[in-house]
């Protein structure tokens, strides 16, 4: 969290870090790690103060210690969380401060320095804990901010810090967007449907929207926000749902029924790295993937009948299969050692939901097959 300063513990006294949180004229110090020996700890806050000199056109900057914490004894046992008072040595303005942390043990002193931003009398912001930092040289600027797996780490405020005539200035602006994320996942595996085509119906409240690898990123003018989402393989839409996005700064999941094909490609019994696998539905829409180092690929598919084509070098294998919702279908294809008109395969059936489901596989060898490129997705 940006309001928690992380101080690494010197290797001479242990491992881990100290977590510092300010609460007015006090600080909470929490040990998150292991001490090999006892040490005393305290910290200081320093600020650059500027003043003019008579008969001079310039400014003089001076590093001033404005606050000092009480000294704590860090021991190998006892409560890992301690409170330390903060005593003021000079008036504390808003702006950037250097926080210098001191450890004193049997081997001597160790000092660690980092930066905090003080915006009020209650807390601070650890600048290294912010999502993004950059130097700007004009009044108009832009930057990219990541949306990670935890919404608590999504950016909500922009702090603009500057110095004018030696005096620290500060501007706080809320991030002027209201983002939300929807992951489209296949059940029961709860894996993102990265290869599916996901279409979101337009809406007047949607400001920006992008779909990347099975995830919908959007910003909207108001919430709750109803979304009509269609999921397709190629041109064929196989499921449409309405999802209510409750609030901004949220991550939700849209559950989509699917079957899963797990294919292993082998070359003379070893994993066939780089084998290009195509799954083709009854309308000739194609999904293409490349086998990994273990010769494996996985496809999340709607229920139905499919053709499969696997290419490795100048060899091609073709098979047909059917899959049901909730079914996991393992399939193995051999290159190199298969007889001329025979597809060598092993098929195991697992996780079939319902009764009376049937699966059939048929294959033949085609020589001189062609390869297709593996699709790539990029986000700008």
XYZ file of C-alpha atoms in Angstrom:
380
model
C 0.000 0.000 0.000
C 1.324 3.520 -0.776
C 0.795 4.689 2.814
C 3.061 1.932 4.164
C 6.814 2.464 3.883
C 8.875 -0.700 3.391
C 12.340 -0.636 4.975
C 14.643 -3.596 4.186
C 16.304 -5.150 7.229
C 20.131 -5.070 6.974
C 21.658 -8.471 6.331
C 23.864 -8.124 9.431
C 20.836 -8.341 11.743
C 18.332 -10.437 9.812
C 16.092 -10.771 6.768
C 12.804 -9.269 5.652
C 11.557 -5.738 6.120
C 10.008 -3.228 8.502
C 6.625 -1.712 7.638
C 6.108 1.903 8.738
C 2.703 3.587 8.866
C 2.158 7.117 10.107
C -0.805 8.028 12.323
C -0.451 11.712 13.166
C 2.368 12.184 15.684
C 2.919 8.424 15.966
C 4.159 5.653 13.715
C 3.398 1.938 13.724
C 6.481 -0.209 13.101
C 5.862 -3.848 12.143
C 8.567 -6.475 11.732
C 7.935 -8.677 8.715
C 10.847 -11.069 8.699
C 13.369 -12.716 11.001
C 16.067 -11.128 13.180
C 19.347 -12.894 13.848
C 20.365 -10.359 16.517
C 18.858 -7.425 18.391
C 19.082 -3.867 17.089
C 17.807 -0.398 17.894
C 15.811 1.446 15.243
C 14.632 4.995 14.603
C 13.941 7.227 11.626
C 14.214 10.883 10.679
C 12.328 13.078 8.224
C 14.361 15.612 6.225
C 13.154 18.392 3.923
C 14.866 20.866 1.599
C 14.205 24.412 2.773
C 15.178 27.342 0.550
C 15.906 30.955 1.441
C 17.141 34.040 -0.349
C 20.448 35.723 0.410
C 20.684 39.518 0.562
C 22.297 41.106 -2.494
C 22.023 37.822 -4.374
C 19.657 36.693 -7.117
C 19.873 33.023 -6.205
C 18.412 30.755 -3.561
C 20.185 28.650 -0.989
C 18.812 25.188 -0.246
C 19.406 23.557 3.082
C 18.646 20.044 4.237
C 16.731 20.372 7.512
C 15.762 17.588 9.891
C 12.109 18.257 10.669
C 11.142 15.188 12.743
C 12.662 12.274 14.659
C 10.986 9.103 15.886
C 11.461 7.494 19.261
C 14.096 4.739 19.373
C 12.778 1.184 19.436
C 14.535 -2.012 20.454
C 14.040 -4.681 17.803
C 14.448 -8.094 19.395
C 14.200 -11.674 18.189
C 11.171 -12.308 20.396
C 8.161 -10.292 21.452
C 5.428 -8.371 19.677
C 6.378 -7.728 16.024
C 4.325 -4.493 15.999
C 5.468 -1.495 18.023
C 4.460 2.168 18.257
C 6.956 5.026 18.075
C 6.189 8.679 18.725
C 7.311 11.302 16.182
C 8.804 14.486 17.641
C 8.881 17.646 15.485
C 12.231 19.422 15.142
C 10.967 22.095 12.707
C 7.667 23.124 11.080
C 6.449 20.359 8.791
C 5.068 21.558 5.455
C 3.270 19.567 2.811
C 5.533 18.095 0.160
C 8.302 15.565 -0.316
C 10.505 14.397 2.524
C 13.490 12.091 2.791
C 12.901 9.340 5.330
C 16.159 8.035 6.757
C 15.935 4.801 8.711
C 18.723 3.922 11.169
C 19.649 0.508 12.532
C 22.271 0.159 15.244
C 23.474 -3.302 16.205
C 26.600 -5.025 17.441
C 28.232 -4.593 14.023
C 27.594 -0.834 13.852
C 25.196 1.485 12.010
C 23.172 0.913 8.866
C 21.158 3.635 7.116
C 18.428 3.311 4.490
C 16.871 6.312 2.729
C 13.612 6.593 0.797
C 11.064 9.297 -0.080
C 7.610 10.035 1.312
C 5.000 12.617 0.417
C 3.205 14.353 3.272
C -0.146 15.806 2.259
C -1.803 16.260 5.663
C -1.201 15.946 9.395
C -2.338 12.324 9.617
C -0.449 10.111 7.161
C 2.107 9.940 4.376
C 2.456 8.428 0.903
C 5.441 6.227 0.138
C 6.517 7.392 -3.310
C 8.221 4.114 -4.216
C 4.932 2.364 -3.477
C 3.009 4.402 -6.039
C 1.876 2.707 -9.232
C 3.866 4.928 -11.558
C 6.280 7.821 -11.244
C 7.672 10.078 -13.936
C 9.262 13.472 -14.462
C 7.187 15.901 -16.511
C 8.299 19.067 -18.272
C 4.988 20.518 -19.488
C 1.471 21.193 -18.237
C 0.047 18.462 -20.509
C 1.186 14.888 -19.962
C -0.041 11.306 -20.133
C 1.142 7.963 -18.837
C 0.056 4.331 -18.700
C -1.180 2.783 -15.471
C -1.424 -1.001 -15.013
C -4.548 -2.747 -13.718
C -3.153 -5.621 -11.662
C -4.978 -8.522 -9.981
C -5.694 -6.486 -6.820
C -8.030 -3.497 -7.127
C -6.501 -1.926 -4.012
C -3.378 -1.292 -6.095
C -5.209 0.386 -8.957
C -4.359 4.097 -9.257
C -6.963 6.476 -7.864
C -5.062 9.720 -7.299
C -2.418 11.619 -9.245
C 0.080 13.540 -7.099
C 1.901 16.307 -8.947
C 4.914 17.653 -7.031
C 6.956 20.667 -8.061
C 9.199 23.380 -6.679
C 8.696 27.059 -7.488
C 11.196 29.651 -6.242
C 12.470 27.053 -3.818
C 9.041 26.356 -2.306
C 7.482 22.909 -2.565
C 4.131 22.763 -4.369
C 1.639 19.923 -4.516
C -1.451 19.126 -6.565
C -3.774 16.175 -5.892
C -6.170 15.094 -8.620
C -8.398 12.007 -8.734
C -7.799 9.698 -11.687
C -10.531 10.850 -14.102
C -11.620 7.361 -15.180
C -13.729 4.661 -13.545
C -12.255 1.312 -14.649
C -13.659 -2.190 -14.308
C -12.415 -5.610 -15.431
C -14.398 -8.691 -16.460
C -12.651 -12.041 -16.935
C -14.507 -14.434 -19.247
C -13.797 -17.893 -17.796
C -14.693 -21.422 -18.840
C -16.383 -23.563 -16.204
C -15.703 -25.788 -14.400
C -11.965 -25.066 -14.898
C -12.211 -21.294 -14.297
C -9.652 -20.612 -17.018
C -9.831 -17.478 -19.142
C -11.090 -18.059 -22.665
C -8.107 -16.395 -24.295
C -8.770 -17.753 -27.795
C -12.490 -16.940 -27.945
C -13.915 -13.916 -29.735
C -15.675 -11.760 -27.137
C -18.120 -9.086 -28.257
C -19.662 -6.456 -25.964
C -22.780 -4.674 -27.211
C -22.316 -0.877 -27.397
C -23.803 1.254 -24.623
C -24.027 4.999 -24.063
C -22.416 4.712 -20.621
C -19.323 2.889 -21.927
C -16.497 5.383 -22.421
C -13.679 3.035 -23.457
C -13.528 -0.717 -23.938
C -10.951 -3.263 -25.005
C -10.836 -7.068 -24.973
C -7.445 -8.734 -24.508
C -6.828 -12.469 -23.997
C -10.232 -13.250 -22.517
C -10.442 -10.117 -20.357
C -12.706 -7.101 -20.885
C -11.258 -3.758 -19.770
C -13.636 -0.800 -19.690
C -14.358 2.610 -18.237
C -17.875 3.969 -17.868
C -19.645 7.182 -16.962
C -21.827 5.527 -14.328
C -22.401 2.265 -12.467
C -24.150 -0.185 -12.053
C -23.626 -0.959 -15.720
C -25.447 -3.771 -17.589
C -23.334 -5.444 -20.284
C -24.522 -7.748 -23.050
C -21.602 -10.078 -23.773
C -21.396 -12.624 -26.584
C -18.759 -15.355 -26.807
C -17.876 -16.872 -30.165
C -15.441 -19.214 -31.842
C -14.810 -17.524 -35.172
C -18.099 -16.215 -36.579
C -20.360 -18.539 -34.578
C -21.714 -17.085 -31.302
C -22.359 -19.935 -28.878
C -23.336 -18.019 -25.734
C -24.754 -14.578 -24.885
C -25.186 -13.313 -21.341
C -26.047 -10.099 -19.510
C -23.675 -9.142 -16.709
C -24.273 -6.361 -14.193
C -21.025 -4.512 -13.446
C -21.784 -3.340 -9.925
C -19.152 -0.678 -9.359
C -15.911 0.793 -10.693
C -12.562 -0.471 -9.425
C -13.868 -4.023 -9.514
C -12.951 -7.386 -11.050
C -15.789 -9.754 -11.970
C -16.036 -13.075 -13.776
C -18.431 -14.206 -16.479
C -18.920 -17.980 -16.371
C -19.184 -19.667 -19.767
C -19.945 -23.353 -20.274
C -17.312 -25.159 -22.318
C -15.528 -28.426 -22.947
C -11.774 -28.793 -22.811
C -9.513 -30.604 -25.264
C -6.061 -31.437 -23.873
C -3.760 -32.506 -26.697
C -0.251 -33.933 -26.377
C 1.829 -34.167 -29.563
C 4.830 -36.525 -29.635
C 7.654 -37.083 -32.097
C 8.985 -40.655 -31.842
C 7.765 -40.768 -28.252
C 9.246 -37.396 -27.193
C 7.340 -34.095 -26.799
C 6.794 -32.449 -30.197
C 7.804 -28.885 -29.366
C 6.474 -26.412 -31.928
C 3.766 -28.620 -33.399
C 1.047 -26.360 -34.839
C -2.451 -27.547 -33.922
C -5.649 -26.374 -35.619
C -9.159 -27.084 -34.326
C -11.831 -26.493 -36.984
C -15.570 -26.345 -36.288
C -18.406 -27.302 -38.626
C -18.443 -23.814 -40.178
C -14.704 -23.955 -40.914
C -13.795 -21.426 -38.203
C -10.322 -22.258 -36.920
C -8.447 -21.929 -33.639
C -4.669 -22.339 -33.907
C -2.140 -22.944 -31.139
C 1.485 -24.086 -30.922
C 2.563 -26.938 -28.650
C 4.738 -25.941 -25.705
C 7.972 -27.576 -24.527
C 5.985 -30.547 -23.266
C 4.201 -30.940 -26.595
C 0.931 -29.837 -24.984
C -1.882 -27.574 -26.124
C -5.296 -26.948 -24.596
C -8.511 -25.707 -26.239
C -11.675 -24.468 -24.495
C -14.566 -25.176 -26.853
C -18.362 -25.085 -27.032
C -20.078 -28.447 -27.300
C -20.015 -29.856 -30.813
C -18.096 -31.808 -33.434
C -14.683 -30.688 -34.674
C -11.835 -31.580 -36.991
C -8.260 -31.447 -35.729
C -5.141 -30.900 -37.833
C -1.648 -31.093 -36.336
C 1.447 -30.105 -38.356
C 5.096 -30.746 -37.555
C 7.635 -30.166 -40.304
C 6.305 -31.888 -43.417
C 4.036 -34.242 -41.484
C 0.339 -33.685 -40.815
C -2.095 -35.612 -38.645
C -5.876 -35.222 -38.912
C -8.560 -36.372 -36.481
C -12.227 -35.780 -35.728
C -13.788 -35.559 -32.285
C -16.927 -34.493 -30.452
C -16.998 -32.791 -27.075
C -19.697 -31.964 -24.516
C -20.066 -29.131 -22.020
C -18.089 -29.810 -18.853
C -16.127 -32.611 -20.512
C -12.335 -32.888 -20.393
C -11.009 -34.806 -23.389
C -7.328 -35.938 -23.404
C -5.877 -36.794 -26.823
C -2.392 -37.887 -27.922
C -1.008 -37.648 -31.464
C 2.224 -39.261 -32.669
C 4.563 -37.946 -35.363
C 7.392 -39.848 -37.013
C 6.552 -43.394 -35.980
C 2.956 -43.659 -37.243
C 2.226 -46.116 -40.095
C 1.425 -44.602 -43.496
C -2.374 -44.668 -43.272
C -2.853 -44.861 -39.537
C -3.094 -42.204 -36.867
C -1.448 -43.424 -33.678
C -3.470 -42.065 -30.794
C -4.463 -42.805 -27.253
C -7.755 -41.480 -25.975
C -8.956 -41.273 -22.396
C -12.344 -39.992 -21.356
C -12.690 -38.092 -18.080
C -15.113 -35.719 -16.489
C -18.071 -36.312 -18.817
C -21.175 -34.576 -17.496
C -24.460 -36.329 -18.261
C -25.139 -39.807 -19.610
C -25.091 -41.393 -23.009
C -22.254 -39.152 -24.231
C -20.183 -40.666 -27.007
C -16.773 -39.685 -28.299
C -15.169 -40.890 -31.480
C -11.821 -40.273 -33.052
C -10.792 -40.970 -36.605
C -7.547 -40.035 -38.261
C -5.342 -40.465 -41.240
C -1.895 -39.358 -42.316
C -1.460 -36.553 -44.850
C 1.981 -35.775 -46.170
C 3.172 -32.340 -47.211
C 0.790 -30.507 -44.886
C 1.017 -26.775 -44.391
C 1.669 -24.797 -41.220
C -0.323 -21.892 -39.889
C 0.961 -19.108 -37.709
C 0.096 -18.952 -34.032
C -2.118 -15.908 -33.311
C -0.703 -13.191 -31.133
C -2.544 -10.590 -29.142
C -1.182 -7.180 -28.249
C -2.518 -4.293 -26.237
C -1.584 -0.709 -26.949
